[in-house]
Amino acid sequence: MASSSVTSSGASPVCPVGAHVPVAGGLATGGLKYAAQIGAEAVQVFVSNPRGWALPEGRADEDARLRERADLPVYVHAAYLVNFGSPSADTLAKSAASVRHALRRGRAVGARGVVVHTGSAVSQPYEDAMRQVREHVLPLLEEIPDDGPDLLLEPMAGQGRMLCAQVQQLGPFFEALEHHPKLGVCFDTCHAFAAGHDLAAPGGAAATIDALVDTVGEGRLRLVHANDSKDACGSAKDRHENIGAGRIGEAPFAELFRHPAVAGVPFIIETPGRAPEPHRKDIETLKRLRDG
Ligand SMILES: [Zn+2]
């Protein structure tokens, strides 16, 4: 696997650095404009209100313009309300409908992956929640056409009764979902740090990626959410900070870029700041750490 991801010159493929982009005005009209302003080499978008269950149709012209940007990897982030571990039958049904919609819309915009949070057991036993994951997510994976996006599981910061925060907890997910070829991982640095992976310690980022690969195998890490953290390691708090301005700092990102399992994997920032400037700066910082 490591050898197939290395180019003939011996250099590792470059990780595109991009951002979650606002899409007011249209996925392509708004999203691509913002991407250009901040120097993004990859984008992540919402295809519905992330805090609602509505499943809007897209606009064919906007979809096509995004799909045609072969130079710009596109990812979709599913709604925040999605929780396959929920004891509520209503939430479970709506979660399946919402992710099915995100996968369909993702295919329409040429997305490489749809990011889904691994969820929480809320008030029910872990085993029951994981049974639901298998029952409701496996059919979604099997529905994805060959040219459709991957489904990328994103471990969380570890608050409450989260089903997966530390990377080792991805193991039961991959087992429940039969190591489906369309299944991948989105590794969020802020969440991992909050969950107790000490990325800030020298060698900490590399050790965490080693543990991830040990758990789910090679080739499964398909996206990085690059976020610094306002809170300490192990805090279980999910508060993103601009790159280098938080408790993780710059160096662990440089270490991540150099890990063989990360070669070619896009980095997407979800950092604070509404105006383009803080995001432009975060992308510039990451490119410097990547290329330096
Ligand atoms: Zn994230």
mmCIF file of C-alpha atoms and ligand atoms in Angstrom:
data_model
loop_
_atom_site.group_PDB
_atom_site.id
_atom_site.type_symbol
_atom_site.label_atom_id
_atom_site.label_comp_id
_atom_site.label_asym_id
_atom_site.label_seq_id
_atom_site.Cartn_x
_atom_site.Cartn_y
_atom_site.Cartn_z
ATOM 1 C CA MET A 1 0.000 0.000 0.000
ATOM 2 C CA ALA A 2 2.762 2.426 0.938
ATOM 3 C CA SER A 3 4.578 1.644 -2.296
ATOM 4 C CA SER A 4 1.482 2.155 -4.465
ATOM 5 C CA SER A 5 0.935 5.601 -2.943
ATOM 6 C CA VAL A 6 4.418 6.751 -3.815
ATOM 7 C CA THR A 7 5.077 8.317 -7.202
ATOM 8 C CA SER A 8 7.753 7.063 -9.577
ATOM 9 C CA SER A 9 10.063 9.882 -8.500
ATOM 10 C CA GLY A 10 9.937 8.514 -4.958
ATOM 11 C CA ALA A 11 8.174 11.589 -3.582
ATOM 12 C CA SER A 12 4.937 11.134 -1.664
ATOM 13 C CA PRO A 13 1.783 12.521 -3.300
ATOM 14 C CA VAL A 14 0.974 15.992 -2.023
ATOM 15 C CA CYS A 15 -1.903 16.472 0.427
ATOM 16 C CA PRO A 16 -4.324 19.102 -0.926
ATOM 17 C CA VAL A 17 -5.132 21.727 1.724
ATOM 18 C CA GLY A 18 -8.626 23.184 1.768
ATOM 19 C CA ALA A 19 -11.572 24.222 3.878
ATOM 20 C CA HIS A 20 -15.185 23.781 4.702
ATOM 21 C CA VAL A 21 -16.674 26.554 2.573
ATOM 22 C CA PRO A 22 -19.938 28.513 2.894
ATOM 23 C CA VAL A 23 -22.288 27.968 -0.043
ATOM 24 C CA ALA A 24 -24.628 30.952 0.077
ATOM 25 C CA GLY A 25 -25.454 31.763 -3.543
ATOM 26 C CA GLY A 26 -25.035 28.138 -4.633
ATOM 27 C CA LEU A 27 -22.650 25.228 -4.093
ATOM 28 C CA ALA A 28 -20.416 26.306 -6.976
ATOM 29 C CA THR A 29 -21.138 30.048 -7.152
ATOM 30 C CA GLY A 30 -20.628 30.608 -3.424
ATOM 31 C CA GLY A 31 -18.343 27.707 -2.591
ATOM 32 C CA LEU A 32 -15.837 28.068 -5.418
ATOM 33 C CA LYS A 33 -15.620 31.836 -4.939
ATOM 34 C CA TYR A 34 -14.739 31.368 -1.274
ATOM 35 C CA ALA A 35 -12.293 28.571 -2.120
ATOM 36 C CA ALA A 36 -10.467 30.875 -4.546
ATOM 37 C CA GLN A 37 -10.346 33.715 -1.986
ATOM 38 C CA ILE A 38 -8.623 31.539 0.619
ATOM 39 C CA GLY A 39 -6.421 29.441 -1.682
ATOM 40 C CA ALA A 40 -8.239 26.158 -1.000
ATOM 41 C CA GLU A 41 -7.087 23.084 -2.921
ATOM 42 C CA ALA A 42 -10.032 20.977 -1.648
ATOM 43 C CA VAL A 43 -13.486 21.856 -0.330
ATOM 44 C CA GLN A 44 -16.095 20.471 2.018
ATOM 45 C CA VAL A 45 -19.730 21.594 1.784
ATOM 46 C CA PHE A 46 -23.086 21.022 3.419
ATOM 47 C CA VAL A 47 -25.829 19.922 1.026
ATOM 48 C CA SER A 48 -28.559 20.657 3.577
ATOM 49 C CA ASN A 49 -28.964 22.671 6.759
ATOM 50 C CA PRO A 50 -26.606 20.802 9.125
ATOM 51 C CA ARG A 51 -28.923 21.503 12.084
ATOM 52 C CA GLY A 52 -32.101 20.308 10.386
ATOM 53 C CA TRP A 53 -33.618 17.307 8.675
ATOM 54 C CA ALA A 54 -34.788 18.979 5.438
ATOM 55 C CA LEU A 55 -33.478 17.245 2.303
ATOM 56 C CA PRO A 56 -33.309 19.898 -0.397
ATOM 57 C CA GLU A 57 -32.870 19.120 -4.074
ATOM 58 C CA GLY A 58 -29.747 20.587 -5.569
ATOM 59 C CA ARG A 59 -29.436 22.743 -8.655
ATOM 60 C CA ALA A 60 -28.164 20.822 -11.667
ATOM 61 C CA ASP A 61 -26.091 23.736 -13.004
ATOM 62 C CA GLU A 62 -24.358 24.306 -9.661
ATOM 63 C CA ASP A 63 -23.770 20.561 -9.205
ATOM 64 C CA ALA A 64 -22.182 20.287 -12.653
ATOM 65 C CA ARG A 65 -19.794 23.179 -12.036
ATOM 66 C CA LEU A 66 -18.538 21.556 -8.854
ATOM 67 C CA ARG A 67 -18.336 18.102 -10.443
ATOM 68 C CA GLU A 68 -16.338 19.439 -13.384
ATOM 69 C CA ARG A 69 -13.568 20.754 -11.108
ATOM 70 C CA ALA A 70 -11.449 17.612 -11.347
ATOM 71 C CA ASP A 71 -8.544 19.565 -9.800
ATOM 72 C CA LEU A 72 -10.502 20.259 -6.614
ATOM 73 C CA PRO A 73 -11.427 17.307 -4.363
ATOM 74 C CA VAL A 74 -14.946 17.810 -2.957
ATOM 75 C CA TYR A 75 -16.357 16.382 0.291
ATOM 76 C CA VAL A 76 -19.829 16.598 1.796
ATOM 77 C CA HIS A 77 -20.387 16.849 5.537
ATOM 78 C CA ALA A 78 -23.637 15.153 6.592
ATOM 79 C CA ALA A 79 -26.035 16.858 9.026
ATOM 80 C CA TYR A 80 -24.942 17.192 12.673
ATOM 81 C CA LEU A 81 -28.225 15.678 13.862
ATOM 82 C CA VAL A 82 -27.409 12.319 12.306
ATOM 83 C CA ASN A 83 -27.008 9.682 15.038
ATOM 84 C CA PHE A 84 -27.231 5.986 14.263
ATOM 85 C CA GLY A 85 -26.758 5.231 17.969
ATOM 86 C CA SER A 86 -29.914 7.078 19.005
ATOM 87 C CA PRO A 87 -32.574 5.180 20.977
ATOM 88 C CA SER A 88 -35.211 7.251 19.144
ATOM 89 C CA ALA A 89 -36.753 5.396 16.187
ATOM 90 C CA ASP A 90 -37.597 8.754 14.651
ATOM 91 C CA THR A 91 -33.996 10.013 14.845
ATOM 92 C CA LEU A 92 -32.759 6.715 13.458
ATOM 93 C CA ALA A 93 -35.095 6.839 10.438
ATOM 94 C CA LYS A 94 -34.275 10.493 9.792
ATOM 95 C CA SER A 95 -30.533 9.761 10.115
ATOM 96 C CA ALA A 96 -30.748 7.093 7.421
ATOM 97 C CA ALA A 97 -32.755 9.383 5.128
ATOM 98 C CA SER A 98 -30.335 12.261 5.707
ATOM 99 C CA VAL A 99 -27.192 10.226 4.956
ATOM 100 C CA ARG A 100 -28.847 8.602 1.921
ATOM 101 C CA HIS A 101 -29.595 12.139 0.672
ATOM 102 C CA ALA A 102 -26.024 13.312 1.384
ATOM 103 C CA LEU A 103 -24.609 10.316 -0.524
ATOM 104 C CA ARG A 104 -26.910 10.968 -3.485
ATOM 105 C CA ARG A 105 -26.130 14.689 -3.516
ATOM 106 C CA GLY A 106 -22.447 13.883 -3.011
ATOM 107 C CA ARG A 107 -22.439 11.747 -6.128
ATOM 108 C CA ALA A 108 -24.149 14.576 -8.056
ATOM 109 C CA VAL A 109 -21.359 17.023 -7.150
ATOM 110 C CA GLY A 110 -18.599 14.470 -7.742
ATOM 111 C CA ALA A 111 -17.709 14.229 -4.040
ATOM 112 C CA ARG A 112 -15.034 11.750 -3.000
ATOM 113 C CA GLY A 113 -16.542 11.272 0.440
ATOM 114 C CA VAL A 114 -19.467 12.004 2.747
ATOM 115 C CA VAL A 115 -18.417 12.636 6.350
ATOM 116 C CA VAL A 116 -20.681 11.205 9.066
ATOM 117 C CA HIS A 117 -20.190 11.592 12.826
ATOM 118 C CA THR A 118 -19.927 8.289 14.660
ATOM 119 C CA GLY A 119 -22.679 9.306 17.094
ATOM 120 C CA SER A 120 -23.727 8.595 20.636
ATOM 121 C CA ALA A 121 -25.578 5.812 22.453
ATOM 122 C CA VAL A 122 -27.440 8.560 24.385
ATOM 123 C CA SER A 123 -29.371 6.508 26.981
ATOM 124 C CA GLN A 124 -29.125 2.968 25.645
ATOM 125 C CA PRO A 125 -26.437 0.271 25.993
ATOM 126 C CA TYR A 126 -23.419 0.542 23.677
ATOM 127 C CA GLU A 127 -24.161 -2.916 22.195
ATOM 128 C CA ASP A 128 -27.668 -1.872 21.165
ATOM 129 C CA ALA A 129 -26.350 1.298 19.546
ATOM 130 C CA MET A 130 -23.716 -0.646 17.601
ATOM 131 C CA ARG A 131 -26.350 -3.146 16.442
ATOM 132 C CA GLN A 132 -28.267 -0.187 15.004
ATOM 133 C CA VAL A 133 -25.126 1.067 13.269
ATOM 134 C CA ARG A 134 -24.828 -2.256 11.481
ATOM 135 C CA GLU A 135 -28.533 -2.511 10.669
ATOM 136 C CA HIS A 136 -28.855 1.010 9.255
ATOM 137 C CA VAL A 137 -25.440 1.941 7.866
ATOM 138 C CA LEU A 138 -24.479 -1.296 6.106
ATOM 139 C CA PRO A 139 -27.434 -1.011 3.648
ATOM 140 C CA LEU A 140 -26.400 2.593 2.897
ATOM 141 C CA LEU A 141 -22.866 1.432 2.068
ATOM 142 C CA GLU A 142 -24.231 -1.308 -0.167
ATOM 143 C CA GLU A 143 -26.380 1.201 -2.075
ATOM 144 C CA ILE A 144 -23.404 3.377 -3.066
ATOM 145 C CA PRO A 145 -22.630 2.948 -6.774
ATOM 146 C CA ASP A 146 -19.006 2.360 -7.807
ATOM 147 C CA ASP A 147 -18.638 5.991 -8.896
ATOM 148 C CA GLY A 148 -20.311 7.293 -5.725
ATOM 149 C CA PRO A 149 -18.590 8.835 -2.688
ATOM 150 C CA ASP A 150 -17.064 6.919 0.206
ATOM 151 C CA LEU A 151 -18.751 7.066 3.589
ATOM 152 C CA LEU A 152 -16.217 8.523 6.011
ATOM 153 C CA LEU A 153 -16.652 7.938 9.744
ATOM 154 C CA GLU A 154 -15.505 10.856 11.892
ATOM 155 C CA PRO A 155 -14.622 10.001 15.530
ATOM 156 C CA MET A 156 -15.816 12.590 18.025
ATOM 157 C CA ALA A 157 -14.320 14.511 20.964
ATOM 158 C CA GLY A 158 -15.647 12.042 23.538
ATOM 159 C CA GLN A 159 -18.392 13.959 25.333
ATOM 160 C CA GLY A 160 -21.295 12.050 26.842
ATOM 161 C CA ARG A 161 -21.816 8.516 25.564
ATOM 162 C CA MET A 162 -20.008 8.865 22.234
ATOM 163 C CA LEU A 163 -19.617 5.552 20.375
ATOM 164 C CA CYS A 164 -16.196 6.469 19.042
ATOM 165 C CA ALA A 165 -13.676 9.071 20.148
ATOM 166 C CA GLN A 166 -10.265 7.365 20.338
ATOM 167 C CA VAL A 167 -9.135 5.866 17.043
ATOM 168 C CA GLN A 168 -9.103 2.339 18.512
ATOM 169 C CA GLN A 169 -12.887 2.643 18.905
ATOM 170 C CA LEU A 170 -13.182 2.622 15.105
ATOM 171 C CA GLY A 171 -12.481 -1.127 15.289
ATOM 172 C CA PRO A 172 -16.020 -2.183 16.263
ATOM 173 C CA PHE A 173 -17.442 0.144 13.558
ATOM 174 C CA PHE A 174 -15.351 -1.501 10.848
ATOM 175 C CA GLU A 175 -16.346 -4.933 12.161
ATOM 176 C CA ALA A 176 -20.049 -4.024 12.287
ATOM 177 C CA LEU A 177 -19.807 -2.635 8.750
ATOM 178 C CA GLU A 178 -17.868 -5.648 7.438
ATOM 179 C CA HIS A 179 -14.857 -3.572 6.314
ATOM 180 C CA HIS A 180 -16.926 -2.424 3.363
ATOM 181 C CA PRO A 181 -14.685 -1.041 0.569
ATOM 182 C CA LYS A 182 -16.636 2.242 0.542
ATOM 183 C CA LEU A 183 -15.972 2.756 4.255
ATOM 184 C CA GLY A 184 -13.263 5.200 5.284
ATOM 185 C CA VAL A 185 -12.169 7.494 8.108
ATOM 186 C CA CYS A 186 -12.148 11.257 8.516
ATOM 187 C CA PHE A 187 -9.573 12.058 11.217
ATOM 188 C CA ASP A 188 -10.291 15.332 13.039
ATOM 189 C CA THR A 189 -7.222 16.576 14.930
ATOM 190 C CA CYS A 190 -9.241 18.605 17.467
ATOM 191 C CA HIS A 191 -11.532 15.674 18.242
ATOM 192 C CA ALA A 192 -8.599 13.247 18.583
ATOM 193 C CA PHE A 193 -6.764 15.633 20.928
ATOM 194 C CA ALA A 194 -9.909 16.164 23.002
ATOM 195 C CA ALA A 195 -10.360 12.385 23.136
ATOM 196 C CA GLY A 196 -6.932 11.974 24.727
ATOM 197 C CA HIS A 197 -4.536 11.439 21.810
ATOM 198 C CA ASP A 198 -1.656 13.761 22.725
ATOM 199 C CA LEU A 199 -0.894 15.116 19.277
ATOM 200 C CA ALA A 200 1.114 17.960 20.819
ATOM 201 C CA ALA A 201 3.772 15.615 22.242
ATOM 202 C CA PRO A 202 6.684 14.949 19.868
ATOM 203 C CA GLY A 203 5.785 11.807 17.914
ATOM 204 C CA GLY A 204 2.210 11.959 19.203
ATOM 205 C CA ALA A 205 0.583 12.655 15.849
ATOM 206 C CA ALA A 206 2.533 9.866 14.126
ATOM 207 C CA ALA A 207 1.706 7.433 16.951
ATOM 208 C CA THR A 208 -1.995 8.263 16.660
ATOM 209 C CA ILE A 209 -2.011 7.633 12.914
ATOM 210 C CA ASP A 210 -0.088 4.380 13.516
ATOM 211 C CA ALA A 211 -2.838 3.340 15.972
ATOM 212 C CA LEU A 212 -5.508 4.274 13.439
ATOM 213 C CA VAL A 213 -3.857 2.166 10.729
ATOM 214 C CA ASP A 214 -3.383 -0.720 13.198
ATOM 215 C CA THR A 215 -7.109 -0.561 13.950
ATOM 216 C CA VAL A 216 -8.710 -0.180 10.506
ATOM 217 C CA GLY A 217 -5.942 -1.156 8.096
ATOM 218 C CA GLU A 218 -4.107 0.754 5.379
ATOM 219 C CA GLY A 219 -5.892 2.915 2.847
ATOM 220 C CA ARG A 220 -8.844 3.766 5.124
ATOM 221 C CA LEU A 221 -7.711 7.242 6.206
ATOM 222 C CA ARG A 222 -9.254 9.313 3.421
ATOM 223 C CA LEU A 223 -9.698 12.796 4.912
ATOM 224 C CA VAL A 224 -8.164 14.923 7.667
ATOM 225 C CA HIS A 225 -10.087 17.673 9.440
ATOM 226 C CA ALA A 226 -7.229 19.961 10.410
ATOM 227 C CA ASN A 227 -8.293 21.984 13.432
ATOM 228 C CA ASP A 228 -6.348 23.283 16.401
ATOM 229 C CA SER A 229 -8.021 22.984 19.819
ATOM 230 C CA LYS A 230 -8.989 25.654 22.347
ATOM 231 C CA ASP A 231 -8.955 23.016 25.106
ATOM 232 C CA ALA A 232 -6.421 20.652 26.644
ATOM 233 C CA CYS A 233 -5.697 17.097 25.562
ATOM 234 C CA GLY A 234 -8.323 14.762 27.008
ATOM 235 C CA SER A 235 -10.802 17.587 27.696
ATOM 236 C CA ALA A 236 -13.557 15.899 25.621
ATOM 237 C CA LYS A 237 -14.412 19.422 24.436
ATOM 238 C CA ASP A 238 -14.973 20.082 20.763
ATOM 239 C CA ARG A 239 -13.898 23.690 20.358
ATOM 240 C CA HIS A 240 -11.861 24.281 17.203
ATOM 241 C CA GLU A 241 -9.117 26.905 17.052
ATOM 242 C CA ASN A 242 -7.120 28.424 14.191
ATOM 243 C CA ILE A 243 -3.994 26.466 13.209
ATOM 244 C CA GLY A 244 -1.116 27.200 15.601
ATOM 245 C CA ALA A 245 -3.264 29.348 17.909
ATOM 246 C CA GLY A 246 -4.485 26.496 20.123
ATOM 247 C CA ARG A 247 -3.202 23.738 22.381
ATOM 248 C CA ILE A 248 -2.073 21.490 19.516
ATOM 249 C CA GLY A 249 0.224 24.020 17.841
ATOM 250 C CA GLU A 250 1.823 23.913 14.413
ATOM 251 C CA ALA A 251 4.406 21.128 14.721
ATOM 252 C CA PRO A 252 1.957 18.172 14.925
ATOM 253 C CA PHE A 253 0.481 19.188 11.565
ATOM 254 C CA ALA A 254 3.933 19.039 9.968
ATOM 255 C CA GLU A 255 4.336 15.586 11.546
ATOM 256 C CA LEU A 256 0.985 14.479 10.111
ATOM 257 C CA PHE A 257 1.922 15.567 6.587
ATOM 258 C CA ARG A 258 5.032 13.388 6.818
ATOM 259 C CA HIS A 259 3.282 10.172 7.852
ATOM 260 C CA PRO A 260 3.150 7.664 4.965
ATOM 261 C CA ALA A 261 -0.507 6.800 5.683
ATOM 262 C CA VAL A 262 -1.389 10.472 5.188
ATOM 263 C CA ALA A 263 0.297 10.820 1.780
ATOM 264 C CA GLY A 264 -2.124 12.396 -0.698
ATOM 265 C CA VAL A 265 -4.969 12.642 1.844
ATOM 266 C CA PRO A 266 -6.711 16.060 1.709
ATOM 267 C CA PHE A 267 -6.701 18.354 4.765
ATOM 268 C CA ILE A 268 -9.856 20.410 5.401
ATOM 269 C CA ILE A 269 -9.936 23.204 7.976
ATOM 270 C CA GLU A 270 -13.069 23.859 10.040
ATOM 271 C CA THR A 271 -11.535 26.697 12.012
ATOM 272 C CA PRO A 272 -13.202 29.809 13.514
ATOM 273 C CA GLY A 273 -13.698 33.118 11.746
ATOM 274 C CA ARG A 274 -16.434 34.200 9.396
ATOM 275 C CA ALA A 275 -14.441 36.410 7.076
ATOM 276 C CA PRO A 276 -12.061 34.800 4.572
ATOM 277 C CA GLU A 277 -8.896 36.198 6.206
ATOM 278 C CA PRO A 278 -8.461 33.739 9.147
ATOM 279 C CA HIS A 279 -9.155 30.827 6.808
ATOM 280 C CA ARG A 280 -6.759 32.134 4.174
ATOM 281 C CA LYS A 281 -4.107 32.368 6.882
ATOM 282 C CA ASP A 282 -4.798 28.827 8.206
ATOM 283 C CA ILE A 283 -4.461 27.408 4.703
ATOM 284 C CA GLU A 284 -1.253 29.351 4.149
ATOM 285 C CA THR A 285 0.117 27.981 7.457
ATOM 286 C CA LEU A 286 -0.750 24.395 6.566
ATOM 287 C CA LYS A 287 0.790 24.705 3.099
ATOM 288 C CA ARG A 288 3.979 26.052 4.711
ATOM 289 C CA LEU A 289 4.063 23.100 7.161
ATOM 290 C CA ARG A 290 3.408 20.703 4.299
ATOM 291 C CA ASP A 291 5.980 22.140 1.917
ATOM 292 C CA GLY A 292 8.632 23.235 4.420
HETATM 293 ZN ZN ZN B 1 -14.482 17.724 11.871
#
